Structures are given as C-alpha cells and as structure tokens.
Amino acid sequence: MSGDGPADLSDVLSRFRIAGTCRDVAPHRRGHIHDTFVSTWTTGDGEARYLHQRINERVFADVPALMRNVERVTRHLAGDEAPETGLRSLRLVPASDGGAFVRAPSGAWRTYHFIDRTTSVDRPRDEAQAYEAARAFGRFQRRLSDLDPDALDETIPRFFDAEHRLRQLEAAAAADVAGRVGDAARELRFVRERADLASIVEDHLRAGRLPRRVVHGDTKLNNVLFDADSGRAVCVVDLDTCMPAWAPYDFGDLVRFTAATCAEDETDLDRAGVDLALYRAIAEGYVEGTGAFLTPLEHELLPVAARLVTFTIGVRFLADHLAGDAYFKVERPGQNLDRARVQLRMVLRMEEETDAMERLLPRA
Ligand code: GN1
Ligand code: MG
C-alpha cells in the first residue's frame, strides 16, 4: 500500500465482495467531505479498480439513510441505462454481508466500481466541455424525474434551504467560537444586505408553485467523468446529496462552479466573476439535457438560481469559517473565508450581469 491510510484499511477492503489480489491502494484526493482511496486488484481476467470512501459522519450522521438513498438512486439509474446517451451509472460493490457499507474501527466505509479510462477536470477546457457536463447533469435529473422524491431521505435536513443557511450563519457569528467575526465584517454585511435573495425560492416552495424533485445536489464540474479518448461525458458521480429539492438548484451550482472565472478558493478577488460564454454553454447543455420536464417557472428561475446557489454556498463557507472550519476540509488557514469571498464576489458580478444572464438563457 502506498500513501497514508488508516491502519485497518486492508481489513476494510477484505470485507467487500471483491475478487482477486489487492496490488495497491492509494489516496485519491477529491472533494471537501470524505476520505477516498483507489485500489487495484489482479484477477484471472486482468485488472480491476475500486473506489473506497470513508464516510464523513460529522456531515452524514445517518449513514444507513445515506446509503439507502445511494442504493435507490443507483438502482433507478441502472434500470434506465440509456445507450443513446452513452452515459453510465455508478455501481456500488456490496459488502460480504450484502450491506451497502461496512462499519470498522476507522469509520463507515463504502466501495464503488472505479470507472476506468476517464478523466475529470476542475475547470472547463472550453465551452464545448461545459456544455457536455451541463447536458450530462440535465440528463441525470431527467432520468431521476420519475423517482418519487419521497423515496429519498433528507439526509442533511434543510440542506438546500437558503433561509436556513442564513440562520446558521447568524448563529455562527453570534457564537464566534474561533474569534473570527471581526475579520469577516464586510462579508457579513454583504450577506445581510442580500438576505431577501434567500426567500425567493423558499416563497415559491411554500406557495406550492415549485415541484419537489430529486436533484443531484453537487453539480461541480469534477463530478462528471469524461471519456479519456472521446472527451464525451460518461458518468455523473457523487450521489451523496441526491435528495428531494427544487430542480433549478442543480443548474445554479453548475454555473457557480463551471462558469467561474477563477478557482473556488482564489485569493485574488479581482479574478472572481462569471464567464458569460461558459454560462451560455451551460444553459444550452442543461436545457437540452433536461428536455421537456422543467415547468415554465423552473425554467424562468434558472438565472436566479445561479445567483442564489452561489450566494448560499458562500454563506455556508462563511459560516464554517466562523465556526472554526468544522465542516469543509481546509488545506490552509483562511481557505473557507477565501472560498466565501469568491462566491460573494461572483454574486456581485452576477447582479451586474442580470440582463445578460436572462437574455442568454435558451427559450424553453
Ligand atoms: C461539498 O465534497 P464536495 O466537494 O463534493 C458540499 C457541497 C458544496 C461543495 C462546495 C455534502 O461537496 O454541498 O456545494 O462542497 N457537500 C456537502 O464545493 O456538504
Ligand atoms: Mg459532494
């Protein structure tokens, strides 16, 4: 085994239904939440790879509910393989006892089949790649549009609720456990001036105007795998936040991440903004992928969702910075504050581009 992993990792691996001999296990540094490893096995027919994740139980307190959701989603997608789209679905590897995860001294673990000959990227190479990713997420949502949202648990209550996120921020600011509120005064003011934004979607939901739908919930560009040769999107990954929510959320998060003019944690705020050519490609790809299932109101809310989701995730980063980085992993001090600042600067830029973002949205 190469790299650092928990002492019981090989014992954990032996408790999944994997054939062959394990040749190598290496850390796979991805995402802000779980710890991920990739293993390579020699079998009679050649080689097989698997992806193992130690589930972050501070974030997902109810692992059985999380894994029930993942099983429901993977089962639904598997029953709906869409050959014409070339999209594949994630597949879980069951534990020896048939369960979807194992509990070990180091924590709760699950295993997926690794999807070979694919690449993932943090920034789009060009508009065509952004279109391709957005269409894949749109199709993913469409394929789940006939899965009853009530079949899935809300594993993180009110995860998508911006008003709730604002209250969490205010609670973190009032507690100020890390003594950081003083340095975040400008960001807090910026957020408070825009508190109304948080209610736009919640008001529609309360009034019953927006349908509850299964969403992906984390449509970052690096959650799409591209075929290493053709560059086509082949698989949407990271099913942890597949929950009942409102459809335009996924579009908003796509724009937040993939149309950004800089990295999520950029320190030079002058670089933060939204690239309108990428935005347009994302809008075209997403609308093409979702097909006809969006209602007129869902369609109309897409540009607002971009601003709202960027705002909400900025609020979450800021709250976590004030709470002493208890939720999102950080590699350096102040990284969550930098992440928050980038999101909030993007909100400002999107406010300036409101008309263009409306105009560039394809007609339903
Ligand atoms: C987290 O772990 P990762 O990077 O896939 C977070 C998302 C945020 C995202 C921001 C369960 O996702 O909600 O949008 O960071 N996931 C959870 O980069 O909170
Ligand atoms: Mg995620």
CSV table of C-alpha atoms and ligand atoms in Angstrom, one decimal:
chain,number,residue,atom,x,y,z
A,1,MET,CA,0.0,0.0,0.0
A,2,SER,CA,1.3,3.5,-0.9
A,3,GLY,CA,0.4,6.7,0.9
A,4,ASP,CA,-1.3,7.3,4.2
A,5,GLY,CA,-4.4,5.4,5.1
A,6,PRO,CA,-6.0,4.2,8.3
A,7,ALA,CA,-4.4,1.1,9.9
A,8,ASP,CA,-7.4,-1.1,9.2
A,9,LEU,CA,-7.8,-0.2,5.5
A,10,SER,CA,-6.8,-3.7,4.2
A,11,ASP,CA,-9.2,-5.3,6.7
A,12,VAL,CA,-11.9,-2.9,5.4
A,13,LEU,CA,-11.2,-3.9,1.8
A,14,SER,CA,-11.4,-7.6,2.6
A,15,ARG,CA,-15.0,-7.1,3.8
A,16,PHE,CA,-16.3,-6.2,0.4
A,17,ARG,CA,-17.2,-8.6,-2.4
A,18,ILE,CA,-14.1,-8.1,-4.5
A,19,ALA,CA,-12.4,-10.9,-6.4
A,20,GLY,CA,-8.6,-11.2,-6.9
A,21,THR,CA,-5.5,-10.0,-5.1
A,22,CYS,CA,-5.0,-6.4,-4.0
A,23,ARG,CA,-1.9,-4.9,-5.5
A,24,ASP,CA,-2.1,-1.3,-4.5
A,25,VAL,CA,-4.2,1.2,-2.5
A,26,ALA,CA,-3.6,4.9,-2.9
A,27,PRO,CA,-5.3,8.0,-1.6
A,28,HIS,CA,-7.5,9.8,-4.1
A,29,ARG,CA,-7.7,13.5,-3.0
A,30,ARG,CA,-11.1,14.7,-4.0
A,31,GLY,CA,-13.9,16.7,-2.5
A,32,HIS,CA,-14.3,18.6,0.7
A,33,ILE,CA,-16.0,15.9,2.7
A,34,HIS,CA,-15.0,12.2,2.6
A,35,ASP,CA,-11.6,10.4,2.6
A,36,THR,CA,-11.2,8.5,-0.7
A,37,PHE,CA,-8.8,5.7,-1.8
A,38,VAL,CA,-8.4,3.7,-5.0
A,39,SER,CA,-7.4,0.1,-5.0
A,40,THR,CA,-6.1,-2.0,-7.9
A,41,TRP,CA,-6.7,-5.8,-8.0
A,42,THR,CA,-5.2,-8.6,-10.1
A,43,THR,CA,-7.8,-11.1,-11.2
A,44,GLY,CA,-7.9,-14.1,-13.5
A,45,ASP,CA,-9.1,-11.7,-16.4
A,46,GLY,CA,-6.7,-8.9,-15.8
A,47,GLU,CA,-7.0,-5.9,-13.6
A,48,ALA,CA,-9.9,-4.2,-11.7
A,49,ARG,CA,-10.0,-1.0,-9.7
A,50,TYR,CA,-12.3,0.2,-6.9
A,51,LEU,CA,-13.0,3.4,-5.1
A,52,HIS,CA,-13.4,3.3,-1.4
A,53,GLN,CA,-14.7,6.1,0.8
A,54,ARG,CA,-14.7,6.6,4.5
A,55,ILE,CA,-17.9,8.5,5.0
A,56,ASN,CA,-17.7,11.7,7.0
A,57,GLU,CA,-20.1,11.1,9.8
A,58,ARG,CA,-20.0,14.6,11.1
A,59,VAL,CA,-21.6,15.6,7.8
A,60,PHE,CA,-23.7,12.5,7.3
A,61,ALA,CA,-24.8,11.5,10.8
A,62,ASP,CA,-27.2,8.8,9.5
A,63,VAL,CA,-25.1,6.5,7.3
A,64,PRO,CA,-27.8,3.9,6.8
A,65,ALA,CA,-30.1,6.6,5.4
A,66,LEU,CA,-27.4,8.0,3.2
A,67,MET,CA,-26.6,4.6,1.8
A,68,ARG,CA,-30.3,3.7,1.3
A,69,ASN,CA,-30.5,6.9,-0.8
A,70,VAL,CA,-27.5,5.9,-2.8
A,71,GLU,CA,-28.9,2.4,-3.4
A,72,ARG,CA,-32.2,3.8,-4.5
A,73,VAL,CA,-30.6,6.2,-7.0
A,74,THR,CA,-28.1,3.7,-8.4
A,75,ARG,CA,-30.9,1.1,-8.8
A,76,HIS,CA,-33.2,3.6,-10.5
A,77,LEU,CA,-30.4,4.6,-12.9
A,78,ALA,CA,-29.4,1.1,-13.6
A,79,GLY,CA,-32.9,0.2,-14.7
A,80,ASP,CA,-32.8,3.1,-17.1
A,81,GLU,CA,-29.5,2.7,-18.9
A,82,ALA,CA,-29.7,5.0,-21.8
A,83,PRO,CA,-27.4,3.6,-24.6
A,84,GLU,CA,-28.0,6.5,-27.0
A,85,THR,CA,-26.7,9.0,-24.4
A,86,GLY,CA,-23.5,6.9,-23.7
A,87,LEU,CA,-24.0,7.7,-20.0
A,88,ARG,CA,-23.0,5.1,-17.4
A,89,SER,CA,-24.1,4.9,-13.8
A,90,LEU,CA,-22.1,4.4,-10.6
A,91,ARG,CA,-22.3,0.9,-9.2
A,92,LEU,CA,-21.9,0.0,-5.5
A,93,VAL,CA,-19.9,-3.1,-4.5
A,94,PRO,CA,-21.8,-4.9,-1.8
A,95,ALA,CA,-20.1,-5.8,1.5
A,96,SER,CA,-19.6,-9.5,2.2
A,97,ASP,CA,-22.7,-9.4,4.4
A,98,GLY,CA,-24.7,-8.0,1.5
A,99,GLY,CA,-24.9,-4.5,3.0
A,100,ALA,CA,-24.1,-1.2,1.3
A,101,PHE,CA,-21.3,-0.2,3.7
A,102,VAL,CA,-19.1,-1.7,6.4
A,103,ARG,CA,-18.5,-0.4,9.9
A,104,ALA,CA,-14.8,-0.6,11.0
A,105,PRO,CA,-12.8,0.9,13.8
A,106,SER,CA,-11.7,3.7,11.5
A,107,GLY,CA,-15.3,4.5,10.5
A,108,ALA,CA,-18.0,3.7,8.0
A,109,TRP,CA,-16.8,2.6,4.5
A,110,ARG,CA,-18.4,2.0,1.1
A,111,THR,CA,-17.0,0.8,-2.2
A,112,TYR,CA,-17.8,1.7,-5.8
A,113,HIS,CA,-16.6,0.2,-9.1
A,114,PHE,CA,-14.0,2.6,-10.4
A,115,ILE,CA,-14.8,3.9,-13.9
A,116,ASP,CA,-11.7,3.4,-15.9
A,117,ARG,CA,-10.3,5.4,-18.9
A,118,THR,CA,-11.9,8.6,-17.7
A,119,THR,CA,-10.7,12.0,-16.6
A,120,SER,CA,-12.1,14.7,-14.5
A,121,VAL,CA,-11.3,18.4,-14.5
A,122,ASP,CA,-11.7,21.3,-12.1
A,123,ARG,CA,-12.0,24.0,-14.8
A,124,PRO,CA,-13.6,23.6,-18.3
A,125,ARG,CA,-11.2,23.4,-21.2
A,126,ASP,CA,-13.7,25.2,-23.4
A,127,GLU,CA,-17.4,25.9,-23.9
A,128,ALA,CA,-17.9,22.5,-25.5
A,129,GLN,CA,-16.8,20.8,-22.3
A,130,ALA,CA,-19.0,23.0,-20.2
A,131,TYR,CA,-22.0,22.2,-22.5
A,132,GLU,CA,-21.2,18.4,-22.3
A,133,ALA,CA,-21.1,18.5,-18.5
A,134,ALA,CA,-24.3,20.5,-18.1
A,135,ARG,CA,-26.1,18.2,-20.5
A,136,ALA,CA,-25.0,15.2,-18.5
A,137,PHE,CA,-26.3,16.7,-15.3
A,138,GLY,CA,-29.5,17.7,-17.0
A,139,ARG,CA,-30.0,14.2,-18.3
A,140,PHE,CA,-29.2,12.8,-14.9
A,141,GLN,CA,-32.0,14.9,-13.4
A,142,ARG,CA,-34.3,13.8,-16.2
A,143,ARG,CA,-33.6,10.1,-15.6
A,144,LEU,CA,-34.5,10.7,-11.9
A,145,SER,CA,-37.6,12.7,-12.7
A,146,ASP,CA,-39.8,9.6,-12.3
A,147,LEU,CA,-38.3,8.6,-9.0
A,148,ASP,CA,-40.6,9.7,-6.2
A,149,PRO,CA,-38.8,12.3,-4.1
A,150,ASP,CA,-40.3,10.9,-1.0
A,151,ALA,CA,-38.4,7.6,-1.7
A,152,LEU,CA,-35.3,9.5,-0.6
A,153,ASP,CA,-34.4,10.7,2.9
A,154,GLU,CA,-33.3,14.2,3.5
A,155,THR,CA,-30.0,13.0,5.0
A,156,ILE,CA,-28.9,16.6,5.8
A,157,PRO,CA,-32.1,18.4,6.9
A,158,ARG,CA,-32.8,21.7,5.0
A,159,PHE,CA,-29.6,21.2,3.0
A,160,PHE,CA,-30.9,23.3,0.1
A,161,ASP,CA,-32.8,25.9,2.1
A,162,ALA,CA,-31.1,29.3,1.9
A,163,GLU,CA,-33.1,30.8,4.7
A,164,HIS,CA,-31.9,28.0,7.0
A,165,ARG,CA,-28.3,28.6,5.8
A,166,LEU,CA,-28.6,32.3,6.7
A,167,ARG,CA,-29.8,31.4,10.2
A,168,GLN,CA,-26.9,29.0,10.6
A,169,LEU,CA,-24.5,31.9,9.6
A,170,GLU,CA,-26.1,34.2,12.2
A,171,ALA,CA,-25.8,31.5,14.8
A,172,ALA,CA,-22.1,31.0,14.0
A,173,ALA,CA,-21.5,34.8,14.0
A,174,ALA,CA,-23.2,35.1,17.4
A,175,ALA,CA,-21.2,32.3,18.9
A,176,ASP,CA,-17.9,33.4,17.3
A,177,VAL,CA,-16.2,30.3,18.6
A,178,ALA,CA,-13.0,30.9,16.6
A,179,GLY,CA,-12.8,34.7,17.2
A,180,ARG,CA,-13.1,35.4,13.5
A,181,VAL,CA,-16.1,37.7,13.2
A,182,GLY,CA,-14.1,40.9,13.3
A,183,ASP,CA,-12.2,39.9,10.1
A,184,ALA,CA,-15.4,38.9,8.3
A,185,ALA,CA,-17.4,42.1,8.9
A,186,ARG,CA,-17.5,43.1,5.2
A,187,GLU,CA,-18.6,39.7,4.1
A,188,LEU,CA,-21.3,39.6,6.8
A,189,ARG,CA,-22.6,43.0,5.8
A,190,PHE,CA,-22.7,41.9,2.1
A,191,VAL,CA,-24.7,38.9,3.0
A,192,ARG,CA,-27.1,40.7,5.3
A,193,GLU,CA,-27.8,43.3,2.6
A,194,ARG,CA,-29.0,40.5,0.4
A,195,ALA,CA,-31.0,38.4,2.9
A,196,ASP,CA,-34.1,38.8,0.7
A,197,LEU,CA,-32.5,36.7,-2.0
A,198,ALA,CA,-32.7,33.7,0.3
A,199,SER,CA,-36.5,33.8,0.3
A,200,ILE,CA,-37.2,33.8,-3.5
A,201,VAL,CA,-37.2,30.1,-3.9
A,202,GLU,CA,-38.5,29.3,-0.4
A,203,ASP,CA,-41.5,31.5,-1.1
A,204,HIS,CA,-42.3,29.6,-4.3
A,205,LEU,CA,-41.9,26.3,-2.4
A,206,ARG,CA,-44.2,27.4,0.5
A,207,ALA,CA,-46.8,28.5,-2.0
A,208,GLY,CA,-46.7,25.1,-3.8
A,209,ARG,CA,-45.6,26.7,-7.1
A,210,LEU,CA,-42.3,24.8,-7.4
A,211,PRO,CA,-42.4,21.0,-7.6
A,212,ARG,CA,-40.2,18.9,-5.3
A,213,ARG,CA,-37.8,16.9,-7.4
A,214,VAL,CA,-34.8,14.6,-6.9
A,215,VAL,CA,-31.7,16.7,-7.6
A,216,HIS,CA,-28.0,15.8,-7.8
A,217,GLY,CA,-27.2,18.5,-5.3
A,218,ASP,CA,-23.5,18.9,-6.0
A,219,THR,CA,-23.1,19.6,-9.7
A,220,LYS,CA,-19.4,20.6,-9.6
A,221,LEU,CA,-17.6,20.0,-12.9
A,222,ASN,CA,-15.3,17.4,-11.3
A,223,ASN,CA,-18.4,15.3,-10.5
A,224,VAL,CA,-18.6,14.4,-14.2
A,225,LEU,CA,-16.2,11.8,-15.6
A,226,PHE,CA,-15.2,12.3,-19.3
A,227,ASP,CA,-14.1,9.6,-21.6
A,228,ALA,CA,-10.3,9.9,-21.8
A,229,ASP,CA,-10.4,9.4,-25.6
A,230,SER,CA,-13.5,11.0,-26.9
A,231,GLY,CA,-14.0,13.6,-24.3
A,232,ARG,CA,-17.7,12.8,-24.0
A,233,ALA,CA,-19.3,12.8,-20.5
A,234,VAL,CA,-19.7,9.2,-19.4
A,235,CYS,CA,-20.7,9.2,-15.8
A,236,VAL,CA,-22.1,11.5,-13.1
A,237,VAL,CA,-20.6,10.7,-9.8
A,238,ASP,CA,-21.0,11.8,-6.1
A,239,LEU,CA,-24.6,10.7,-5.3
A,240,ASP,CA,-24.5,11.8,-1.6
A,241,THR,CA,-26.7,14.8,-2.0
A,242,CYS,CA,-29.3,13.2,-4.2
A,243,MET,CA,-32.3,14.4,-2.2
A,244,PRO,CA,-35.7,16.0,-2.7
A,245,ALA,CA,-35.2,19.7,-3.5
A,246,TRP,CA,-36.0,22.1,-6.4
A,247,ALA,CA,-34.7,21.4,-9.9
A,248,PRO,CA,-33.0,24.7,-10.7
A,249,TYR,CA,-30.6,24.2,-7.8
A,250,ASP,CA,-28.5,21.9,-9.9
A,251,PHE,CA,-28.3,24.5,-12.7
A,252,GLY,CA,-27.3,27.1,-10.2
A,253,ASP,CA,-24.5,25.1,-8.8
A,254,LEU,CA,-23.3,24.2,-12.3
A,255,VAL,CA,-23.0,27.9,-13.1
A,256,ARG,CA,-21.4,28.7,-9.7
A,257,PHE,CA,-18.6,26.3,-10.3
A,258,THR,CA,-18.2,25.8,-14.0
A,259,ALA,CA,-18.8,29.3,-15.3
A,260,ALA,CA,-16.5,30.8,-12.6
A,261,THR,CA,-13.6,32.8,-13.9
A,262,CYS,CA,-11.3,31.5,-11.1
A,263,ALA,CA,-10.9,28.7,-8.7
A,264,GLU,CA,-13.3,28.3,-5.8
A,265,ASP,CA,-10.7,29.4,-3.3
A,266,GLU,CA,-8.9,32.0,-5.4
A,267,THR,CA,-7.3,34.7,-3.2
A,268,ASP,CA,-7.2,37.5,-5.9
A,269,LEU,CA,-10.8,38.6,-5.8
A,270,ASP,CA,-10.3,40.7,-8.9
A,271,ARG,CA,-10.3,37.4,-10.8
A,272,ALA,CA,-13.7,36.3,-9.5
A,273,GLY,CA,-16.7,36.5,-11.8
A,274,VAL,CA,-18.9,34.7,-14.2
A,275,ASP,CA,-17.8,33.9,-17.8
A,276,LEU,CA,-20.9,34.6,-19.9
A,277,ALA,CA,-19.8,32.4,-22.8
A,278,LEU,CA,-19.4,29.4,-20.4
A,279,TYR,CA,-22.8,30.4,-18.8
A,280,ARG,CA,-24.5,30.3,-22.1
A,281,ALA,CA,-22.9,26.9,-23.0
A,282,ILE,CA,-24.1,25.5,-19.6
A,283,ALA,CA,-27.6,26.9,-20.1
A,284,GLU,CA,-27.8,25.3,-23.5
A,285,GLY,CA,-26.4,22.0,-22.3
A,286,TYR,CA,-28.7,21.8,-19.2
A,287,VAL,CA,-31.9,22.8,-21.1
A,288,GLU,CA,-31.0,20.2,-23.8
A,289,GLY,CA,-30.3,17.5,-21.1
A,290,THR,CA,-33.4,18.1,-19.0
A,291,GLY,CA,-35.6,18.0,-22.1
A,292,ALA,CA,-39.2,18.8,-21.5
A,293,PHE,CA,-39.7,18.1,-17.8
A,294,LEU,CA,-39.0,21.6,-16.4
A,295,THR,CA,-42.1,23.7,-15.8
A,296,PRO,CA,-42.2,27.3,-17.1
A,297,LEU,CA,-41.4,28.6,-13.6
A,298,GLU,CA,-38.5,26.2,-13.1
A,299,HIS,CA,-37.1,27.4,-16.5
A,300,GLU,CA,-37.6,31.1,-15.6
A,301,LEU,CA,-35.8,30.6,-12.3
A,302,LEU,CA,-32.6,29.3,-13.8
A,303,PRO,CA,-30.7,32.6,-13.9
A,304,VAL,CA,-31.9,33.5,-10.3
A,305,ALA,CA,-30.8,30.0,-9.2
A,306,ALA,CA,-27.3,30.7,-10.4
A,307,ARG,CA,-27.1,33.8,-8.1
A,308,LEU,CA,-28.9,32.2,-5.2
A,309,VAL,CA,-26.9,28.9,-5.1
A,310,THR,CA,-23.6,30.9,-5.4
A,311,PHE,CA,-24.9,33.1,-2.5
A,312,THR,CA,-26.0,30.1,-0.4
A,313,ILE,CA,-22.7,28.3,-0.8
A,314,GLY,CA,-20.8,31.5,0.0
A,315,VAL,CA,-22.9,31.7,3.2
A,316,ARG,CA,-22.1,28.1,4.1
A,317,PHE,CA,-18.3,28.7,3.6
A,318,LEU,CA,-18.5,31.9,5.7
A,319,ALA,CA,-20.4,30.1,8.5
A,320,ASP,CA,-17.9,27.3,8.5
A,321,HIS,CA,-15.0,29.8,8.7
A,322,LEU,CA,-16.7,31.4,11.7
A,323,ALA,CA,-17.3,28.0,13.2
A,324,GLY,CA,-13.6,27.2,13.1
A,325,ASP,CA,-13.7,25.0,9.9
A,326,ALA,CA,-15.7,22.2,11.4
A,327,TYR,CA,-17.4,21.1,8.1
A,328,PHE,CA,-15.4,21.7,4.9
A,329,LYS,CA,-11.9,20.3,4.8
A,330,VAL,CA,-9.2,23.0,4.6
A,331,GLU,CA,-5.6,22.8,3.4
A,332,ARG,CA,-4.6,26.2,4.7
A,333,PRO,CA,-5.8,28.7,7.3
A,334,GLY,CA,-8.4,31.1,5.9
A,335,GLN,CA,-9.4,28.8,3.0
A,336,ASN,CA,-13.1,28.8,3.8
A,337,LEU,CA,-13.0,32.6,4.1
A,338,ASP,CA,-11.4,32.7,0.6
A,339,ARG,CA,-14.0,30.3,-0.7
A,340,ALA,CA,-16.7,32.5,0.8
A,341,ARG,CA,-15.2,35.7,-0.7
A,342,VAL,CA,-15.0,34.2,-4.2
A,343,GLN,CA,-18.7,33.2,-4.0
A,344,LEU,CA,-19.8,36.6,-2.8
A,345,ARG,CA,-17.8,38.4,-5.4
A,346,MET,CA,-19.4,36.2,-8.0
A,347,VAL,CA,-22.8,37.2,-6.7
A,348,LEU,CA,-21.9,40.8,-7.2
A,349,ARG,CA,-20.8,40.2,-10.7
A,350,MET,CA,-24.0,38.2,-11.4
A,351,GLU,CA,-26.0,41.1,-10.2
A,352,GLU,CA,-24.3,43.3,-12.8
A,353,GLU,CA,-24.9,40.7,-15.5
A,354,THR,CA,-28.6,40.0,-14.6
A,355,ASP,CA,-29.9,41.2,-18.0
A,356,ALA,CA,-27.3,39.2,-20.0
A,357,MET,CA,-28.0,36.1,-18.0
A,358,GLU,CA,-31.7,36.4,-18.8
A,359,ARG,CA,-31.0,37.0,-22.4
A,360,LEU,CA,-28.6,34.1,-22.9
A,361,LEU,CA,-31.0,31.6,-21.5
A,362,PRO,CA,-32.3,29.4,-24.3
A,363,ARG,CA,-36.1,29.5,-24.7
A,364,ALA,CA,-38.0,26.6,-23.2
B,1,GN1,C1,-19.1,19.9,-0.8
B,1,GN1,O1,-17.2,17.3,-1.1
B,1,GN1,P1,-17.7,18.1,-2.3
B,1,GN1,O2,-16.7,19.0,-2.7
B,1,GN1,O3,-18.2,17.1,-3.4
B,1,GN1,C2,-20.5,20.0,-0.3
B,1,GN1,C3,-21.4,20.7,-1.4
B,1,GN1,C4,-20.8,22.0,-1.7
B,1,GN1,C5,-19.4,21.8,-2.2
B,1,GN1,C6,-18.7,23.2,-2.4
B,1,GN1,C7,-22.2,17.2,1.5
B,1,GN1,O4,-19.0,18.9,-1.9
B,1,GN1,O5,-22.7,20.9,-0.8
B,1,GN1,O6,-21.5,22.6,-2.8
B,1,GN1,O7,-18.6,21.1,-1.2
B,1,GN1,N1,-21.1,18.7,0.0
B,1,GN1,C8,-21.7,18.5,1.2
B,1,GN1,O8,-17.5,23.0,-3.1
B,1,GN1,O9,-21.9,19.4,2.0
B,2,MG,MG,-20.2,16.1,-2.9
